[in-house]
């Protein structure tokens, strides 16, 4: 009976997490009407999400391009002329590999940054202070970050 209970608990946990995410998303959509709260913070979050991530994106693109060029040059030696390797690497990086790797790395970086920041705010009771001051924490903290992520 223990395996059945384990599967049931895991399924209930997944449904509970999905429900909490839905409640947060509904709260964020509802908070979009409170523009006086979140509009001033969107530009700041855009700078943190987009502009601060450019060095990491360039770093990833550079080293991925180097590895791809070396691997393509080694693999395709004798099959095609070496001066085609640059074109191959450029097209592959721009069209295929670059956007995927950059997106994954930036999603990890930005997601970890936001999770750490909001987690610290929860632990130090800053979110409770916002609620005590009659601010909607979702409108003040979540909406600017979500919009900045969507825009950037």
C-alpha positions as a printed NumPy array, in Angstrom:
array([[  0.   ,   0.   ,   0.   ],
       [  2.971,   2.317,   0.494],
       [  3.651,   2.814,  -3.25 ],
       [  0.025,   3.794,  -3.837],
       [  0.183,   6.293,  -0.98 ],
       [  3.436,   7.692,  -2.34 ],
       [  1.939,   8.215,  -5.795],
       [ -1.201,   9.747,  -4.288],
       [  0.775,  12.17 ,  -2.14 ],
       [  2.946,  13.16 ,  -5.106],
       [ -0.131,  13.764,  -7.262],
       [ -1.793,  15.831,  -4.536],
       [  1.391,  17.86 ,  -4.118],
       [  1.531,  18.551,  -7.838],
       [ -2.127,  19.594,  -7.938],
       [ -1.617,  21.816,  -4.881],
       [  1.402,  23.526,  -6.494],
       [ -0.539,  24.019,  -9.72 ],
       [ -3.425,  25.548,  -7.778],
       [ -1.116,  27.931,  -5.935],
       [  0.465,  29.008,  -9.227],
       [ -3.008,  29.605, -10.662],
       [ -3.999,  31.71 ,  -7.666],
       [ -0.815,  33.778,  -8.029],
       [ -1.416,  34.245, -11.774],
       [ -5.014,  35.317, -11.164],
       [ -3.827,  37.762,  -8.499],
       [ -1.26 ,  39.198, -10.912],
       [ -3.893,  39.702, -13.62 ],
       [ -6.213,  41.313, -11.072],
       [ -3.368,  43.567,  -9.874],
       [ -2.785,  44.942, -13.384],
       [ -5.576,  47.446, -12.686],
       [ -3.527,  49.023,  -9.879],
       [ -1.166,  50.883, -12.194],
       [ -0.094,  53.456,  -9.616],
       [  1.579,  50.676,  -7.644],
       [  3.505,  48.72 , -10.279],
       [  4.262,  51.164, -13.121],
       [  7.154,  52.972, -11.359],
       [  8.926,  49.666, -10.703],
       [  8.709,  48.128, -14.181],
       [ 11.638,  50.094, -15.651],
       [ 13.874,  49.16 , -12.716],
       [ 12.995,  45.498, -13.133],
       [ 13.537,  45.731, -16.904],
       [ 17.07 ,  46.969, -16.263],
       [ 17.7  ,  44.109, -13.85 ],
       [ 16.178,  41.447, -16.094],
       [ 17.465,  42.628, -19.47 ],
       [ 20.44 ,  44.952, -19.261],
       [ 22.135,  43.189, -16.354],
       [ 21.893,  39.893, -18.246],
       [ 23.776,  41.054, -21.354],
       [ 27.274,  40.108, -20.063],
       [ 26.152,  36.561, -19.297],
       [ 24.472,  36.246, -22.699],
       [ 27.64 ,  37.446, -24.435],
       [ 29.779,  35.082, -22.369],
       [ 27.594,  32.106, -23.261],
       [ 27.444,  33.04 , -26.941],
       [ 31.206,  33.521, -27.162],
       [ 32.226,  30.237, -25.617],
       [ 29.487,  28.256, -27.312],
       [ 30.638,  29.684, -30.646],
       [ 34.249,  28.788, -29.904],
       [ 33.375,  25.209, -28.968],
       [ 31.078,  24.858, -31.967],
       [ 33.755,  26.187, -34.339],
       [ 36.402,  23.835, -32.97 ],
       [ 34.087,  20.845, -33.076],
       [ 32.832,  21.628, -36.584],
       [ 36.366,  22.182, -37.841],
       [ 37.524,  18.884, -36.353],
       [ 34.486,  16.907, -37.509],
       [ 34.228,  18.305, -41.025],
       [ 37.935,  18.227, -41.894],
       [ 38.211,  16.829, -45.399],
       [ 34.466,  16.918, -46.041],
       [ 34.145,  20.638, -46.743],
       [ 36.646,  23.474, -47.139],
       [ 37.613,  25.07 , -43.828],
       [ 36.449,  28.528, -44.856],
       [ 32.845,  27.219, -44.732],
       [ 33.198,  26.505, -41.013],
       [ 32.762,  30.18 , -40.126],
       [ 29.534,  30.406, -42.101],
       [ 28.302,  27.155, -40.591],
       [ 29.07 ,  28.279, -37.049],
       [ 27.574,  31.729, -37.606],
       [ 24.309,  30.404, -38.993],
       [ 24.059,  27.67 , -36.388],
       [ 24.716,  30.075, -33.515],
       [ 22.343,  32.76 , -34.748],
       [ 19.5  ,  30.511, -35.864],
       [ 19.631,  27.435, -33.677],
       [ 21.882,  27.2  , -30.678],
       [ 22.341,  30.784, -29.53 ],
       [ 18.724,  31.638, -28.716],
       [ 18.1  ,  28.337, -26.949],
       [ 21.196,  28.421, -24.743],
       [ 20.83 ,  32.12 , -23.999],
       [ 17.173,  31.674, -23.119],
       [ 17.904,  28.772, -20.795],
       [ 20.764,  30.549, -19.06 ],
       [ 18.882,  33.815, -18.665],
       [ 15.758,  32.054, -17.425],
       [ 17.881,  30.343, -14.797],
       [ 19.708,  33.517, -13.823],
       [ 16.656,  35.763, -13.706],
       [ 14.48 ,  33.124, -12.056],
       [ 17.044,  32.452,  -9.343],
       [ 17.509,  36.185,  -8.788],
       [ 13.78 ,  36.804,  -8.407],
       [ 13.282,  33.741,  -6.192],
       [ 16.165,  34.745,  -3.922],
       [ 14.978,  38.335,  -3.685],
       [ 11.356,  37.456,  -2.898],
       [ 12.435,  34.683,  -0.53 ],
       [ 14.637,  37.102,   1.384],
       [ 11.774,  39.573,   1.543],
       [  9.49 ,  36.869,   2.951],
       [ 12.032,  35.764,   5.577],
       [ 12.786,  39.327,   6.705],
       [  9.035,  40.053,   6.874],
       [  9.129,  42.827,   4.281],
       [  6.137,  41.289,   2.499],
       [  4.23 ,  41.274,   5.785],
       [  5.126,  44.953,   6.195],
       [  3.689,  45.703,   2.744],
       [  0.464,  43.97 ,   3.74 ],
       [  0.391,  45.936,   7.009],
       [  0.706,  49.17 ,   5.009],
       [ -2.261,  48.05 ,   2.855],
       [ -0.145,  47.46 ,  -0.267],
       [ -0.918,  44.463,  -2.417],
       [  2.358,  42.463,  -2.469],
       [  1.432,  40.877,  -5.794],
       [  0.922,  44.283,  -7.432],
       [  4.045,  45.729,  -5.818],
       [  6.449,  42.805,  -6.223],
       [  5.189,  40.237,  -8.728],
       [  3.595,  42.293, -11.51 ],
       [  6.671,  44.48 , -12.241],
       [  8.906,  41.417, -12.453],
       [  6.509,  39.486, -14.692],
       [  6.006,  42.441, -17.034],
       [  9.753,  43.118, -17.17 ],
       [ 10.372,  39.495, -18.072],
       [  7.721,  39.602, -20.784],
       [  8.969,  42.879, -22.257],
       [ 12.669,  42.059, -22.183]])
